[in-house]
Each structure stands twice: as structure tokens, then as C-alpha cells.
Amino acid sequence: MPMPPLVEPVEALSPAERARTARHTSLARLGEIGQRRLAAAHVAVVGAGGLGSPVIFGLAAAGVGTLTVIDDDVVEASNLQRQVLHRLEDVGMSKADSAVRVAADLSPETVVHVRRARLNPDNARELLDGADIVIDGTDTFETREAVAAATEARGVPLVWGTVQEFDAQVTVFWSAPPAGHAPVLLRDLYPSGSVGEVPTCADVGVLGSVCLQVGALMATQAITLLTGIGEPLLGRVLVIDALSARQWEVPLRGSAVSSTRTVAAPSSEIESDAAPSAPPVPTISVEELRERLAAGTDTVVIDVREDAEVADGMIAGARHVPLRALLADPAGVVDGVGTPDRTDTPVVLVCRMGPRAERASRALHAAGIDSAVLGGGMLAWTDAYGPSDLRAGAEIRV
């Protein structure tokens, strides 16, 4: 159902802006008045990374009048694969500063307010002050909850998206939508305290082009809300599976409407957090695993990291099976484990920090193979014992 526009239009566009946005003003449902609404709008973008980059590109090019960009981080070389706002020469510079350059290059009349700060519950309201709409492009759930709480308190819509590996979700949360629309909040999708530790891009990776796709969708959601055209994703979660080129919607009802929460599976973030019915993943400490290996205990250690990661060293005797290969054939990866004469063979899964190993453990569990995850992953192992490839250990037997 369409919603009324969020902002009143400016009186007129400048001749230069009218010429620059001519292909917008010729759109029947947007037109000049819609473009004037964009010129009047103030959008706060939290995070200038993988999602914030295409959002800022899209909104600046669209002619949004004011952008507030909130980010306290600096550009690293590993960001450039997905954070297209930045350039190689920006490494070591503030991410938020890239937004100023992009707006100047694309839309000189767009005003960019840079906030070099990490948003938290104490400063969220101040940082988001004056915004007609907020877009969350952050990558930690703690920050996402702070953003959501601030937008709920102010009654402004929150465009929300998340990307992990090849999967994504996009939706809109709004505590005070127009009459006829039910409120939907972040906690309706993720109840407070339900998420746990969310894997980072460094843990599981992310396909850069999916960030572009999702960021563009988020920018479009903002445009539809600001101008009052189309049907925003309030009450719907768009789920994207990039590898199969599929998109589908899952309805999401606010708790004020229904106590039943619909989970938008199978996003990687939801899989990693595990549904309530999923069994807990057992863990083993680095000390216990080292003792097992030193004693020659019959144990299968599987390292699910990528080739480039294991080049720096593995636990002695471990098998290298990248996560994607294990997920493709969980039962076939561990020869002999789970057969009648080998049901007691312990399997220990290892990744950099733990989230990928947890996902692998759930896949093995579904295939009838019990396993444990090395608590803290290779970071904990190397912190305790030094370079992993120098560790002594008994040969792993299957």
C-alpha cells in the first residue's frame, strides 16, 4: 500500500539541478514534484562501508538535498573489494570523507554533513537529529540496536539491510507509520538478546557485488518513502540468494499485531544465529584439543578456512576442507565417521574465530555426524601456542 510522502517539496529546483535530474522528472509517478521532495530531504546514513557506499552514491545522484554520513573508521585496502565509495588513494583516510567527494562529483547541490563518530546509545539521538529517514549500513548488531532504538524514539523510518557471504535481507522498520500501517520494529525480527555473536566479513566473507545490489535497494526504499511512491518494505523482508539469482519476500508482523515472529530464512545471518529449535553447538577449548592430540587420541580435526588463510599454517594433522566444500557434501567430507564402527570418533571443526565452524557443525549434525567447534578458532590457538604450523600433534586417524 502506498504511503504519503515524508517531506514537503522545495519551491523550485535550480536550472542546473533540473537539467541534471531530467530523467527523474520525466518519470510519471515521480515527476518534478517528487524531485523537489528529494531536494528537500535529509537522510542519515550510518556507516560508509559495503552498504553505505552504494546508498550514498544512489542518494547523492538522485538529488537528495542533505546527507549526514556517520562513520568513525578509516579506509583499509581490504575494504575496496566491496566499499566502492573509496579509492586506493583513500587508504588510511576517513571513510566519511569519501562521501563529500562523491557528492561533489555527482550532485554539487547535495550538502554532506560528516560525523566522524561511532554511533552508540548515548550519542545516537544527537547524530540522527533532523533526519527524515535513517539508513543502517552498519556491521555490528550492537550498533544496529542503537540505531533502531533512536529511530523508534523519534518515530522516523529506518531502512535496514544486511549482507553475509552470498545472502542478504532488506526491510523497513517504523515505529510510527501513517494511519492504516502497523508498526514493525527491529526486535520483531530479532528479539533483544537473541542474536549472539554475528560473524563479520573477515570471518565468512561477502561478495562485493551483492553489497551493490542491496545498497541500491536500500537507496530506492528511501526514495519511495521520501516521495510517497511505490510500496515500501514495511511488514515485508526481502530475502536475496545471489548464487541462485532468487529473491523472495517473507511477511513480518509487528508484535503489536501478532506475537508470532516470522523468520526470513535462509539468510546467512539467521543461520549463523540459529533458530531456537537448533541444537547448541558443542565447543572444545584449545587446551583440551592440544591434550587430545598430544596423547594420540583418535580425533578428526577439520579446518574450514579458505586456501589463503591456511597458507599461514594449520594445526598439525588437521584436514583442510573449505566451508563451501563441506556444505556441499557434509557426509562425504568425513570418511568413515558415523559408520557403525566409527560412531565415537570425535570431530573438531576449526575456522578463524568460530562462526564458520559452527555453521559446518550444524551441517554435519544434519548429516548424522556429531562434532565440536574449537572455541575461539585459530586466533585462540595461535594466541595460546604460537604459530599453528609448528604445533606438535599426533597423526589424525580415521
CSV table of C-alpha atoms in Angstrom, one decimal:
chain,number,residue,atom,x,y,z
A,1,MET,CA,0.0,0.0,0.0
A,2,PRO,CA,1.5,3.4,-0.9
A,3,MET,CA,2.3,5.9,1.8
A,4,PRO,CA,2.1,9.7,1.9
A,5,PRO,CA,5.5,11.4,1.2
A,6,LEU,CA,7.7,12.1,4.1
A,7,VAL,CA,8.7,15.6,3.1
A,8,GLU,CA,7.3,18.7,1.5
A,9,PRO,CA,8.9,19.8,-1.7
A,10,VAL,CA,11.3,22.7,-2.1
A,11,GLU,CA,9.8,25.6,-4.0
A,12,ALA,CA,11.9,25.0,-7.1
A,13,LEU,CA,14.9,23.3,-8.5
A,14,SER,CA,17.9,25.2,-9.8
A,15,PRO,CA,18.3,25.2,-13.5
A,16,ALA,CA,21.5,23.1,-13.2
A,17,GLU,CA,19.7,20.6,-10.9
A,18,ARG,CA,16.7,20.4,-13.2
A,19,ALA,CA,18.9,19.6,-16.1
A,20,ARG,CA,20.9,17.0,-14.1
A,21,THR,CA,17.8,15.1,-12.9
A,22,ALA,CA,15.8,15.4,-16.1
A,23,ARG,CA,15.4,11.6,-16.4
A,24,HIS,CA,13.8,11.6,-12.9
A,25,THR,CA,11.3,14.4,-13.6
A,26,SER,CA,10.1,12.6,-16.7
A,27,LEU,CA,9.0,9.6,-14.6
A,28,ALA,CA,5.3,9.7,-14.5
A,29,ARG,CA,5.0,8.7,-10.8
A,30,LEU,CA,7.9,10.8,-9.6
A,31,GLY,CA,7.9,13.9,-11.7
A,32,GLU,CA,9.2,17.3,-10.8
A,33,ILE,CA,7.4,17.4,-7.5
A,34,GLY,CA,9.0,14.2,-6.4
A,35,GLN,CA,12.4,15.5,-7.4
A,36,ARG,CA,11.7,18.6,-5.4
A,37,ARG,CA,10.8,16.4,-2.4
A,38,LEU,CA,14.2,14.7,-2.8
A,39,ALA,CA,15.9,18.1,-2.8
A,40,ALA,CA,14.1,18.9,0.5
A,41,ALA,CA,15.0,15.6,2.2
A,42,HIS,CA,17.6,14.9,4.9
A,43,VAL,CA,18.8,11.3,5.1
A,44,ALA,CA,21.2,10.0,7.7
A,45,VAL,CA,23.4,7.1,6.6
A,46,VAL,CA,25.0,5.2,9.4
A,47,GLY,CA,28.1,3.5,8.0
A,48,ALA,CA,30.1,4.3,4.9
A,49,GLY,CA,31.1,0.7,4.1
A,50,GLY,CA,29.8,-2.1,2.0
A,51,LEU,CA,26.1,-1.0,2.2
A,52,GLY,CA,26.6,2.7,2.9
A,53,SER,CA,28.8,3.1,-0.2
A,54,PRO,CA,26.1,2.4,-2.8
A,55,VAL,CA,23.5,4.1,-0.7
A,56,ILE,CA,25.4,7.3,-0.7
A,57,PHE,CA,26.1,7.0,-4.4
A,58,GLY,CA,22.4,6.4,-5.1
A,59,LEU,CA,21.0,9.2,-2.9
A,60,ALA,CA,23.6,11.8,-4.0
A,61,ALA,CA,23.0,11.0,-7.7
A,62,ALA,CA,19.2,11.1,-7.0
A,63,GLY,CA,19.5,14.7,-5.8
A,64,VAL,CA,18.8,14.2,-2.0
A,65,GLY,CA,19.4,17.7,-0.5
A,66,THR,CA,21.1,16.7,2.7
A,67,LEU,CA,23.1,13.6,3.7
A,68,THR,CA,24.5,13.0,7.2
A,69,VAL,CA,27.2,10.3,7.0
A,70,ILE,CA,28.2,8.7,10.3
A,71,ASP,CA,31.4,6.6,10.4
A,72,ASP,CA,34.5,6.7,12.6
A,73,ASP,CA,36.5,4.2,10.6
A,74,VAL,CA,39.3,4.7,8.1
A,75,VAL,CA,39.7,3.0,4.7
A,76,GLU,CA,41.7,-0.2,4.5
A,77,ALA,CA,42.9,-2.0,1.3
A,78,SER,CA,40.6,-5.0,2.1
A,79,ASN,CA,37.5,-2.6,2.0
A,80,LEU,CA,37.9,-1.8,-1.7
A,81,GLN,CA,36.5,-5.1,-2.9
A,82,ARG,CA,33.0,-4.0,-1.8
A,83,GLN,CA,33.1,-0.5,-0.4
A,84,VAL,CA,33.0,1.3,-3.8
A,85,LEU,CA,32.8,4.8,-2.3
A,86,HIS,CA,36.5,4.7,-1.6
A,87,ARG,CA,39.6,4.6,-3.9
A,88,LEU,CA,43.1,3.2,-3.5
A,89,GLU,CA,44.4,6.6,-2.6
A,90,ASP,CA,41.9,6.8,0.2
A,91,VAL,CA,43.6,4.1,2.3
A,92,GLY,CA,44.2,5.4,5.7
A,93,MET,CA,41.7,8.3,5.3
A,94,SER,CA,38.4,8.7,6.9
A,95,LYS,CA,35.6,6.8,5.2
A,96,ALA,CA,33.1,9.6,5.8
A,97,ASP,CA,35.3,12.0,3.8
A,98,SER,CA,34.7,9.9,0.7
A,99,ALA,CA,31.0,10.9,0.8
A,100,VAL,CA,31.9,14.5,0.5
A,101,ARG,CA,34.0,13.9,-2.6
A,102,VAL,CA,31.3,11.7,-4.2
A,103,ALA,CA,28.5,14.2,-3.6
A,104,ALA,CA,30.7,17.0,-5.1
A,105,ASP,CA,31.4,14.9,-8.2
A,106,LEU,CA,27.8,13.8,-8.7
A,107,SER,CA,25.5,16.3,-7.1
A,108,PRO,CA,27.1,19.6,-6.2
A,109,GLU,CA,23.9,20.9,-4.6
A,110,THR,CA,23.8,18.0,-2.1
A,111,VAL,CA,25.1,19.0,1.3
A,112,VAL,CA,27.0,16.3,3.2
A,113,HIS,CA,27.4,16.5,7.0
A,114,VAL,CA,30.3,14.3,8.1
A,115,ARG,CA,30.1,12.8,11.6
A,116,ARG,CA,33.4,11.0,12.4
A,117,ALA,CA,31.9,9.1,15.4
A,118,ARG,CA,30.8,5.6,16.3
A,119,LEU,CA,27.1,5.7,17.0
A,120,ASN,CA,26.1,4.3,20.4
A,121,PRO,CA,23.0,4.6,22.7
A,122,ASP,CA,24.4,7.8,24.2
A,123,ASN,CA,25.0,9.8,21.0
A,124,ALA,CA,22.5,8.2,18.6
A,125,ARG,CA,19.8,10.8,19.0
A,126,GLU,CA,22.2,13.7,18.6
A,127,LEU,CA,23.9,12.2,15.5
A,128,LEU,CA,20.5,11.4,13.8
A,129,ASP,CA,18.9,14.7,14.7
A,130,GLY,CA,17.0,16.3,11.9
A,131,ALA,CA,16.9,13.3,9.6
A,132,ASP,CA,13.7,12.5,7.8
A,133,ILE,CA,14.8,8.9,7.3
A,134,VAL,CA,17.7,6.8,8.6
A,135,ILE,CA,19.6,4.1,6.6
A,136,ASP,CA,21.5,1.5,8.6
A,137,GLY,CA,24.6,0.2,6.8
A,138,THR,CA,26.5,-0.9,9.9
A,139,ASP,CA,28.0,-4.3,10.5
A,140,THR,CA,27.6,-4.9,14.3
A,141,PHE,CA,24.3,-5.8,15.9
A,142,GLU,CA,25.1,-3.6,18.9
A,143,THR,CA,25.2,-0.6,16.7
A,144,ARG,CA,22.1,-1.7,14.8
A,145,GLU,CA,20.1,-1.9,18.1
A,146,ALA,CA,21.3,1.6,19.0
A,147,VAL,CA,20.2,2.9,15.6
A,148,ALA,CA,16.8,1.2,15.8
A,149,ALA,CA,16.2,2.5,19.4
A,150,ALA,CA,16.9,6.1,18.3
A,151,THR,CA,14.7,5.9,15.2
A,152,GLU,CA,11.9,4.3,17.3
A,153,ALA,CA,12.1,7.1,19.8
A,154,ARG,CA,11.9,9.7,17.0
A,155,GLY,CA,9.3,7.9,15.0
A,156,VAL,CA,11.2,8.1,11.7
A,157,PRO,CA,11.5,5.2,9.3
A,158,LEU,CA,14.6,3.0,9.3
A,159,VAL,CA,15.8,1.3,6.1
A,160,TRP,CA,17.7,-1.8,7.2
A,161,GLY,CA,19.8,-4.3,5.3
A,162,THR,CA,22.3,-7.0,5.9
A,163,VAL,CA,24.7,-8.9,3.7
A,164,GLN,CA,26.7,-12.0,4.5
A,165,GLU,CA,28.6,-14.3,2.1
A,166,PHE,CA,26.1,-14.5,-0.9
A,167,ASP,CA,22.9,-13.8,1.0
A,168,ALA,CA,21.0,-10.7,2.1
A,169,GLN,CA,17.9,-9.2,3.6
A,170,VAL,CA,16.3,-5.8,3.2
A,171,THR,CA,13.3,-4.3,5.1
A,172,VAL,CA,11.9,-1.2,6.7
A,173,PHE,CA,11.2,-0.6,10.4
A,174,TRP,CA,9.0,2.2,11.5
A,175,SER,CA,7.5,2.8,15.0
A,176,ALA,CA,5.1,5.5,13.9
A,177,PRO,CA,4.0,4.8,10.3
A,178,PRO,CA,1.0,6.6,8.7
A,179,ALA,CA,-2.6,5.6,9.6
A,180,GLY,CA,-3.5,2.2,8.2
A,181,HIS,CA,0.0,0.8,8.5
A,182,ALA,CA,1.1,-1.3,11.5
A,183,PRO,CA,4.4,-0.5,13.3
A,184,VAL,CA,7.2,-3.0,12.7
A,185,LEU,CA,10.4,-2.9,14.7
A,186,LEU,CA,13.9,-4.5,14.6
A,187,ARG,CA,13.0,-6.6,17.7
A,188,ASP,CA,10.1,-8.1,15.8
A,189,LEU,CA,12.7,-9.7,13.5
A,190,TYR,CA,15.4,-10.1,16.1
A,191,PRO,CA,14.2,-10.1,19.7
A,192,SER,CA,16.6,-8.4,22.0
A,193,GLY,CA,19.4,-10.8,23.1
A,194,SER,CA,18.5,-13.4,20.5
A,195,VAL,CA,21.3,-12.7,18.1
A,196,GLY,CA,24.5,-13.6,19.9
A,197,GLU,CA,27.8,-13.2,18.1
A,198,VAL,CA,27.3,-12.3,14.4
A,199,PRO,CA,30.1,-13.4,12.1
A,200,THR,CA,31.9,-10.5,10.5
A,201,CYS,CA,33.0,-10.1,6.8
A,202,ALA,CA,36.5,-11.1,7.9
A,203,ASP,CA,35.1,-14.4,9.3
A,204,VAL,CA,32.9,-15.6,6.5
A,205,GLY,CA,33.5,-13.1,3.6
A,206,VAL,CA,31.0,-11.3,1.5
A,207,LEU,CA,30.5,-11.0,-2.3
A,208,GLY,CA,31.1,-7.3,-3.1
A,209,SER,CA,28.6,-7.1,-5.9
A,210,VAL,CA,25.8,-8.2,-3.5
A,211,CYS,CA,26.6,-5.2,-1.4
A,212,LEU,CA,26.0,-3.0,-4.5
A,213,GLN,CA,22.7,-4.8,-5.1
A,214,VAL,CA,21.5,-4.4,-1.6
A,215,GLY,CA,22.7,-0.8,-1.2
A,216,ALA,CA,20.8,0.1,-4.4
A,217,LEU,CA,17.7,-1.5,-3.0
A,218,MET,CA,18.0,0.4,0.3
A,219,ALA,CA,18.5,3.7,-1.6
A,220,THR,CA,15.4,3.0,-3.6
A,221,GLN,CA,13.4,2.3,-0.4
A,222,ALA,CA,14.5,5.7,0.9
A,223,ILE,CA,13.4,7.4,-2.3
A,224,THR,CA,10.0,5.7,-2.3
A,225,LEU,CA,9.4,6.7,1.3
A,226,LEU,CA,10.5,10.3,0.8
A,227,THR,CA,8.4,10.9,-2.3
A,228,GLY,CA,5.4,8.8,-1.5
A,229,ILE,CA,5.6,6.5,-4.5
A,230,GLY,CA,5.6,2.7,-4.6
A,231,GLU,CA,5.1,0.3,-1.7
A,232,PRO,CA,7.9,0.3,0.8
A,233,LEU,CA,9.0,-2.9,2.5
A,234,LEU,CA,7.4,-2.2,5.9
A,235,GLY,CA,6.0,-5.5,7.1
A,236,ARG,CA,8.0,-7.5,4.4
A,237,VAL,CA,11.5,-8.8,4.4
A,238,LEU,CA,13.1,-9.1,1.0
A,239,VAL,CA,15.5,-12.1,1.1
A,240,ILE,CA,18.2,-12.5,-1.6
A,241,ASP,CA,20.1,-15.6,-2.6
A,242,ALA,CA,22.7,-14.3,-5.0
A,243,LEU,CA,24.1,-17.7,-6.1
A,244,SER,CA,20.7,-18.9,-7.3
A,245,ALA,CA,19.6,-15.5,-8.5
A,246,ARG,CA,16.5,-15.7,-6.4
A,247,GLN,CA,14.6,-13.1,-4.4
A,248,TRP,CA,11.5,-13.7,-2.3
A,249,GLU,CA,9.5,-12.0,0.4
A,250,VAL,CA,8.7,-13.1,3.9
A,251,PRO,CA,5.9,-11.2,5.8
A,252,LEU,CA,6.9,-9.7,9.1
A,253,ARG,CA,4.2,-8.6,11.6
A,254,GLY,CA,4.9,-6.3,14.5
A,255,SER,CA,4.4,-7.6,18.0
A,256,ALA,CA,1.6,-5.2,18.5
A,257,VAL,CA,-0.3,-7.1,15.7
A,258,SER,CA,0.8,-10.6,16.4
A,259,SER,CA,3.0,-12.4,18.9
A,260,THR,CA,4.2,-14.8,16.1
A,261,ARG,CA,7.5,-13.9,14.7
A,262,THR,CA,8.3,-14.8,11.1
A,263,VAL,CA,11.9,-15.6,10.4
A,264,ALA,CA,13.2,-14.7,7.0
A,265,ALA,CA,15.3,-17.8,6.4
A,266,PRO,CA,17.7,-18.8,4.8
A,267,SER,CA,19.9,-15.7,5.2
A,268,SER,CA,23.4,-16.5,6.4
A,269,GLU,CA,23.0,-14.1,9.4
A,270,ILE,CA,19.9,-16.0,10.6
A,271,GLU,CA,21.5,-19.3,10.0
A,272,SER,CA,24.6,-18.3,12.0
A,273,ASP,CA,22.4,-17.1,14.9
A,274,ALA,CA,20.4,-20.4,14.8
A,275,ALA,CA,16.7,-20.7,15.2
A,276,PRO,CA,15.5,-21.6,18.8
A,277,SER,CA,14.9,-25.2,17.8
A,278,ALA,CA,18.5,-25.7,16.5
A,279,PRO,CA,20.7,-27.8,18.9
A,280,PRO,CA,23.6,-25.9,20.6
A,281,VAL,CA,26.9,-26.4,19.0
A,282,PRO,CA,29.4,-28.1,21.4
A,283,THR,CA,32.8,-26.4,21.8
A,284,ILE,CA,36.2,-27.6,22.8
A,285,SER,CA,38.9,-25.4,24.3
A,286,VAL,CA,42.4,-25.1,22.7
A,287,GLU,CA,43.9,-26.7,25.8
A,288,GLU,CA,41.7,-29.8,25.6
A,289,LEU,CA,42.3,-30.3,21.9
A,290,ARG,CA,46.0,-29.9,22.4
A,291,GLU,CA,45.9,-32.6,25.1
A,292,ARG,CA,44.0,-34.9,22.9
A,293,LEU,CA,46.4,-34.5,20.0
A,294,ALA,CA,49.5,-34.9,22.3
A,295,ALA,CA,48.0,-38.1,23.7
A,296,GLY,CA,47.3,-39.6,20.3
A,297,THR,CA,43.6,-39.7,20.9
A,298,ASP,CA,41.6,-40.7,17.8
A,299,THR,CA,40.3,-37.3,16.6
A,300,VAL,CA,39.4,-35.7,13.3
A,301,VAL,CA,40.3,-32.1,13.0
A,302,ILE,CA,38.8,-30.2,10.0
A,303,ASP,CA,40.0,-26.7,9.1
A,304,VAL,CA,37.2,-25.0,7.1
A,305,ARG,CA,39.1,-21.8,6.3
A,306,GLU,CA,40.0,-20.7,2.8
A,307,ASP,CA,43.2,-21.6,0.9
A,308,ALA,CA,44.8,-18.2,1.6
A,309,GLU,CA,44.1,-18.5,5.3
A,310,VAL,CA,45.6,-21.9,5.8
A,311,ALA,CA,48.7,-20.9,3.9
A,312,ASP,CA,49.8,-19.2,7.2
A,313,GLY,CA,49.6,-22.5,9.0
A,314,MET,CA,47.3,-25.2,10.3
A,315,ILE,CA,47.0,-27.3,13.4
A,316,ALA,CA,49.3,-30.3,12.8
A,317,GLY,CA,47.4,-33.2,11.3
A,318,ALA,CA,44.3,-31.2,10.5
A,319,ARG,CA,42.5,-31.7,7.2
A,320,HIS,CA,41.8,-28.7,5.1
A,321,VAL,CA,38.2,-28.7,3.8
A,322,PRO,CA,36.9,-25.2,2.9
A,323,LEU,CA,33.5,-24.4,4.3
A,324,ARG,CA,31.8,-24.4,0.8
A,325,ALA,CA,33.1,-27.9,0.1
A,326,LEU,CA,31.9,-29.2,3.4
A,327,LEU,CA,28.4,-27.7,3.0
A,328,ALA,CA,28.2,-29.2,-0.5
A,329,ASP,CA,28.7,-32.7,0.8
A,330,PRO,CA,28.8,-32.9,4.7
A,331,ALA,CA,28.6,-36.6,5.0
A,332,GLY,CA,31.2,-37.3,2.3
A,333,VAL,CA,33.7,-35.0,3.8
A,334,VAL,CA,34.4,-37.1,6.8
A,335,ASP,CA,35.1,-40.6,5.5
A,336,GLY,CA,34.2,-43.3,8.0
A,337,VAL,CA,32.8,-41.0,10.7
A,338,GLY,CA,29.3,-42.0,11.5
A,339,THR,CA,29.6,-45.6,10.2
A,340,PRO,CA,28.8,-48.4,12.7
A,341,ASP,CA,32.4,-49.0,13.8
A,342,ARG,CA,33.4,-45.3,14.0
A,343,THR,CA,30.5,-43.6,15.7
A,344,ASP,CA,32.7,-42.5,18.6
A,345,THR,CA,35.4,-40.7,16.5
A,346,PRO,CA,35.4,-37.1,17.7
A,347,VAL,CA,35.3,-34.4,15.0
A,348,VAL,CA,36.6,-30.9,15.8
A,349,LEU,CA,36.0,-28.1,13.4
A,350,VAL,CA,38.2,-25.1,13.1
A,351,CYS,CA,38.0,-21.7,11.5
A,352,ARG,CA,39.5,-18.2,12.2
A,353,MET,CA,37.2,-17.3,15.2
A,354,GLY,CA,34.4,-19.9,15.3
A,355,PRO,CA,31.3,-18.8,13.3
A,356,ARG,CA,32.2,-20.7,10.1
A,357,ALA,CA,33.0,-23.8,12.2
A,358,GLU,CA,29.6,-23.5,13.9
A,359,ARG,CA,27.9,-23.5,10.5
A,360,ALA,CA,29.9,-26.5,9.4
A,361,SER,CA,29.0,-28.3,12.7
A,362,ARG,CA,25.3,-27.8,12.1
A,363,ALA,CA,25.6,-29.2,8.6
A,364,LEU,CA,27.4,-32.3,9.9
A,365,HIS,CA,24.8,-32.7,12.6
A,366,ALA,CA,22.1,-32.7,9.9
A,367,ALA,CA,24.0,-35.5,8.2
A,368,GLY,CA,24.1,-37.5,11.4
A,369,ILE,CA,27.7,-36.6,12.4
A,370,ASP,CA,28.3,-35.1,15.8
A,371,SER,CA,31.1,-32.6,16.1
A,372,ALA,CA,32.6,-29.8,18.3
A,373,VAL,CA,33.9,-26.4,17.4
A,374,LEU,CA,37.3,-25.1,18.6
A,375,GLY,CA,36.4,-22.3,20.9
A,376,GLY,CA,38.0,-19.0,19.6
A,377,GLY,CA,39.3,-20.7,16.5
A,378,MET,CA,42.8,-20.3,15.1
A,379,LEU,CA,43.1,-16.9,16.8
A,380,ALA,CA,42.8,-18.6,20.2
A,381,TRP,CA,45.1,-21.4,19.2
A,382,THR,CA,47.9,-19.2,18.0
A,383,ASP,CA,47.5,-16.9,21.0
A,384,ALA,CA,48.0,-19.9,23.3
A,385,TYR,CA,50.7,-21.8,21.4
A,386,GLY,CA,52.3,-19.6,18.8
A,387,PRO,CA,52.5,-20.3,15.0
A,388,SER,CA,50.0,-23.0,14.3
A,389,ASP,CA,52.1,-24.9,11.7
A,390,LEU,CA,54.8,-25.6,14.3
A,391,ARG,CA,52.5,-27.3,16.8
A,392,ALA,CA,53.2,-30.9,17.6
A,393,GLY,CA,50.4,-33.3,17.4
A,394,ALA,CA,49.7,-37.0,16.7
A,395,GLU,CA,48.7,-38.1,13.3
A,396,ILE,CA,45.0,-37.8,12.8
A,397,ARG,CA,43.5,-41.2,12.1
A,398,VAL,CA,40.1,-42.0,10.6
